[in-house]
GROMACS .gro file of C-alpha atoms in nm:
model
  174
    1MET     CA    1  14.301  17.325  18.276
    2SER     CA    2  14.408  17.074  18.037
    3ASN     CA    3  14.624  16.716  18.006
    4LEU     CA    4  14.945  16.775  17.844
    5VAL     CA    5  15.172  16.495  17.744
    6VAL     CA    6  15.546  16.487  17.686
    7VAL     CA    7  15.635  16.176  17.487
    8ASP     CA    8  16.018  16.045  17.541
    9ASP     CA    9  16.258  16.338  17.494
   10ARG     CA   10  16.031  16.539  17.239
   11ALA     CA   11  15.702  16.740  17.318
   12ASN     CA   12  15.363  16.635  17.216
   13VAL     CA   13  15.185  16.963  17.188
   14VAL     CA   14  14.827  16.938  17.239
   15THR     CA   15  14.748  17.312  17.288
   16GLY     CA   16  14.989  17.456  17.040
   17ALA     CA   17  15.211  17.598  17.324
   18PRO     CA   18  15.565  17.437  17.360
   19LEU     CA   19  15.593  17.183  17.623
   20PRO     CA   20  15.907  17.127  17.852
   21ARG     CA   21  16.134  16.834  17.794
   22ILE     CA   22  16.247  16.539  17.974
   23VAL     CA   23  16.628  16.532  18.066
   24TYR     CA   24  16.797  16.194  18.043
   25ASN     CA   25  17.091  16.140  18.278
   26PRO     CA   26  17.348  15.996  18.162
   27PRO     CA   27  17.200  16.077  17.832
   28ASP     CA   28  17.406  15.792  17.636
   29TRP     CA   29  17.231  15.546  17.874
   30TRP     CA   30  16.895  15.600  17.781
   31ARG     CA   31  16.811  15.471  17.432
   32ARG     CA   32  16.502  15.595  17.206
   33ASN     CA   33  16.292  15.266  17.058
   34ALA     CA   34  16.536  15.036  17.190
   35ALA     CA   35  16.427  14.681  17.330
   36CYS     CA   36  16.696  14.580  17.585
   37ASP     CA   37  16.972  14.346  17.541
   38GLY     CA   38  16.863  13.979  17.623
   39CYS     CA   39  16.498  14.071  17.615
   40ASP     CA   40  16.442  13.862  17.264
   41VAL     CA   41  16.204  14.154  17.145
   42GLU     CA   42  16.379  14.196  16.771
   43ASN     CA   43  16.133  14.009  16.541
   44ASP     CA   44  15.878  14.206  16.371
   45VAL     CA   45  15.568  14.096  16.525
   46ALA     CA   46  15.720  14.195  16.867
   47LEU     CA   47  15.840  14.539  16.751
   48SER     CA   48  15.512  14.625  16.553
   49LEU     CA   49  15.314  14.516  16.890
   50LEU     CA   50  15.554  14.734  17.109
   51GLN     CA   51  15.527  15.022  16.883
   52ARG     CA   52  15.151  14.991  16.894
   53THR     CA   53  15.156  14.954  17.275
   54ALA     CA   54  15.394  15.268  17.329
   55ASN     CA   55  15.204  15.633  17.322
   56GLY     CA   56  15.285  15.782  16.977
   57GLY     CA   57  15.485  15.459  16.899
   58THR     CA   58  15.794  15.557  17.076
   59TRP     CA   59  15.968  15.507  17.414
   60THR     CA   60  16.300  15.552  17.582
   61THR     CA   61  16.491  15.263  17.749
   62ALA     CA   62  16.731  15.282  18.057
   63GLY     CA   63  17.055  15.109  17.984
   64TYR     CA   64  17.292  14.890  18.214
   65GLN     CA   65  17.616  15.004  18.265
   66ARG     CA   66  17.791  14.876  18.613
   67GLU     CA   67  17.951  15.213  18.668
   68TRP     CA   68  17.624  15.381  18.631
   69PRO     CA   69  17.393  15.223  18.928
   70VAL     CA   70  17.152  15.524  18.891
   71LEU     CA   71  16.980  15.662  18.581
   72SER     CA   72  16.747  15.953  18.595
   73ALA     CA   73  16.497  16.122  18.385
   74THR     CA   74  16.391  16.468  18.498
   75LEU     CA   75  16.114  16.712  18.382
   76ASP     CA   76  16.008  17.077  18.525
   77PHE     CA   77  15.650  17.148  18.446
   78PRO     CA   78  15.363  17.359  18.579
   79GLY     CA   79  15.049  17.174  18.707
   80THR     CA   80  14.821  17.038  18.962
   81SER     CA   81  14.906  16.670  18.876
   82VAL     CA   82  15.155  16.427  18.704
   83ALA     CA   83  15.150  16.082  18.593
   84ILE     CA   84  15.423  15.854  18.482
   85TYR     CA   85  15.360  15.570  18.224
   86MET     CA   86  15.608  15.303  18.155
   87ILE     CA   87  15.705  14.984  17.965
   88PHE     CA   88  15.900  14.693  18.140
   89PHE     CA   89  16.116  14.435  17.958
   90ILE     CA   90  16.241  14.098  18.089
   91ARG     CA   91  16.590  13.944  17.995
   92VAL     CA   92  16.444  13.606  17.895
   93LEU     CA   93  16.794  13.531  17.694
   94ASP     CA   94  17.031  13.626  17.988
   95SER     CA   95  16.985  13.382  18.281
   96ARG     CA   96  17.292  13.595  18.453
   97SER     CA   97  17.057  13.911  18.455
   98THR     CA   98  16.927  13.853  18.823
   99GLY     CA   99  17.019  14.171  18.986
  100PRO     CA  100  16.792  14.381  19.178
  101ALA     CA  101  16.633  14.710  19.080
  102ASN     CA  102  16.424  15.006  19.232
  103LEU     CA  103  16.235  15.298  19.054
  104THR     CA  104  16.200  15.611  19.277
  105PHE     CA  105  15.963  15.897  19.213
  106TYR     CA  106  16.058  16.242  19.348
  107VAL     CA  107  15.848  16.560  19.313
  108ASP     CA  108  15.979  16.900  19.425
  109GLY     CA  109  16.298  16.699  19.571
  110THR     CA  110  16.092  16.475  19.785
  111ILE     CA  111  16.081  16.127  19.750
  112ARG     CA  112  15.702  16.057  19.679
  113SER     CA  113  15.706  15.679  19.589
  114THR     CA  114  15.969  15.402  19.568
  115THR     CA  115  15.910  15.056  19.435
  116SER     CA  116  16.143  14.736  19.352
  117VAL     CA  117  16.139  14.625  19.005
  118ARG     CA  118  16.111  14.222  19.020
  119PRO     CA  119  15.989  13.988  18.726
  120GLU     CA  120  15.745  13.834  18.932
  121ASP     CA  121  15.540  14.150  18.994
  122TYR     CA  122  15.436  14.204  18.655
  123ALA     CA  123  15.275  14.026  18.383
  124PHE     CA  124  15.488  14.008  18.062
  125ASN     CA  125  15.341  13.916  17.750
  126SER     CA  126  15.464  13.632  17.479
  127ASN     CA  127  15.685  13.889  17.353
  128ASN     CA  128  15.901  13.973  17.691
  129PHE     CA  129  15.757  14.311  17.758
  130THR     CA  130  15.438  14.472  17.977
  131PRO     CA  131  15.159  14.672  17.831
  132ARG     CA  132  15.195  15.049  17.888
  133MET     CA  133  15.145  15.086  18.298
  134GLN     CA  134  15.102  15.387  18.506
  135MET     CA  135  15.370  15.347  18.756
  136PHE     CA  136  15.333  15.684  18.941
  137GLN     CA  137  15.089  15.950  18.999
  138ALA     CA  138  15.066  16.284  19.216
  139PRO     CA  139  14.739  16.434  19.198
  140ASP     CA  140  14.752  16.699  19.461
  141LEU     CA  141  15.038  16.941  19.345
  142ASP     CA  142  15.046  17.340  19.415
  143PRO     CA  143  14.903  17.502  19.115
  144ASN     CA  144  15.108  17.807  19.174
  145THR     CA  145  15.441  17.634  19.161
  146LEU     CA  146  15.677  17.525  18.866
  147HIS     CA  147  15.727  17.135  18.984
  148SER     CA  148  16.031  16.935  18.943
  149LEU     CA  149  15.964  16.535  18.871
  150ARG     CA  150  16.277  16.291  18.884
  151ILE     CA  151  16.279  15.920  18.820
  152GLU     CA  152  16.535  15.741  18.918
  153TRP     CA  153  16.588  15.362  18.796
  154THR     CA  154  16.881  15.204  19.025
  155HIS     CA  155  17.052  14.869  19.036
  156GLY     CA  156  17.316  14.710  19.247
  157GLY     CA  157  17.603  14.761  19.022
  158VAL     CA  158  17.664  14.392  19.085
  159THR     CA  159  17.484  14.215  18.831
  160ARG     CA  160  17.231  14.332  18.542
  161PRO     CA  161  16.863  14.346  18.645
  162ALA     CA  162  16.636  14.090  18.506
  163VAL     CA  163  16.386  14.366  18.444
  164VAL     CA  164  16.454  14.681  18.250
  165VAL     CA  165  16.248  14.984  18.257
  166ALA     CA  166  16.151  15.232  17.938
  167LEU     CA  167  15.959  15.554  18.005
  168ASP     CA  168  15.672  15.558  17.762
  169TYR     CA  169  15.524  15.898  17.866
  170ILE     CA  170  15.450  16.190  18.118
  171GLU     CA  171  15.130  16.345  18.160
  172PHE     CA  172  15.048  16.654  18.352
  173ASN     CA  173  14.777  16.878  18.400
  174ALA     CA  174  14.848  17.233  18.373
   0.00000   0.00000   0.00000
C-alpha cells in the first residue's frame, strides 16, 4: 500500500502508474489557480504565499453562479482510505456576500460528512485565505472495491457566500 496524491485536475504520479482524475461539475465554474472575486488576494505577496501553501503550488477554486447552487468534484479510486485537503478564501471586499454555504462529502453514494462553511469557523490569514486544511477523511474503506468520492459545495442561490472553497488535493491509500 502507498499513499497517492491527485492534485487539482492532474495526476501527481508517485509510483509511475497513472492516477485517476478529478472531474469538476460544472467544469466552467471551477477555476484553476484562481482567487475568488472580492477576496483581495491579487497582490504578489499574497499570491506567492498562496502558491507556497497549496500542494504543488496549485488549487482549483469553486466559482459562484446563482444558477448553479451545487458545484461538485468527483474522483473514482481504489483504496482503503481517502483524505481531502482544501483552502478557503473570504470575500473581504464584498460586504454583500453573506450567503450560506455547505460542504458535503460522499463516499460510494453515501453522505459521510456535511459541514457549514462560515467565516467565523476558520482562521483566515492577513491575505484573506486559510492554510491548507484536511476537511474530510474516510480511513475505513473496503480494499477490494473501486470507490467513488464526491465533494459538493452548495449555496442558497440568493446571495454569494462569504467563504469560497478551493480544492487543493485528494490523497488516497492504494
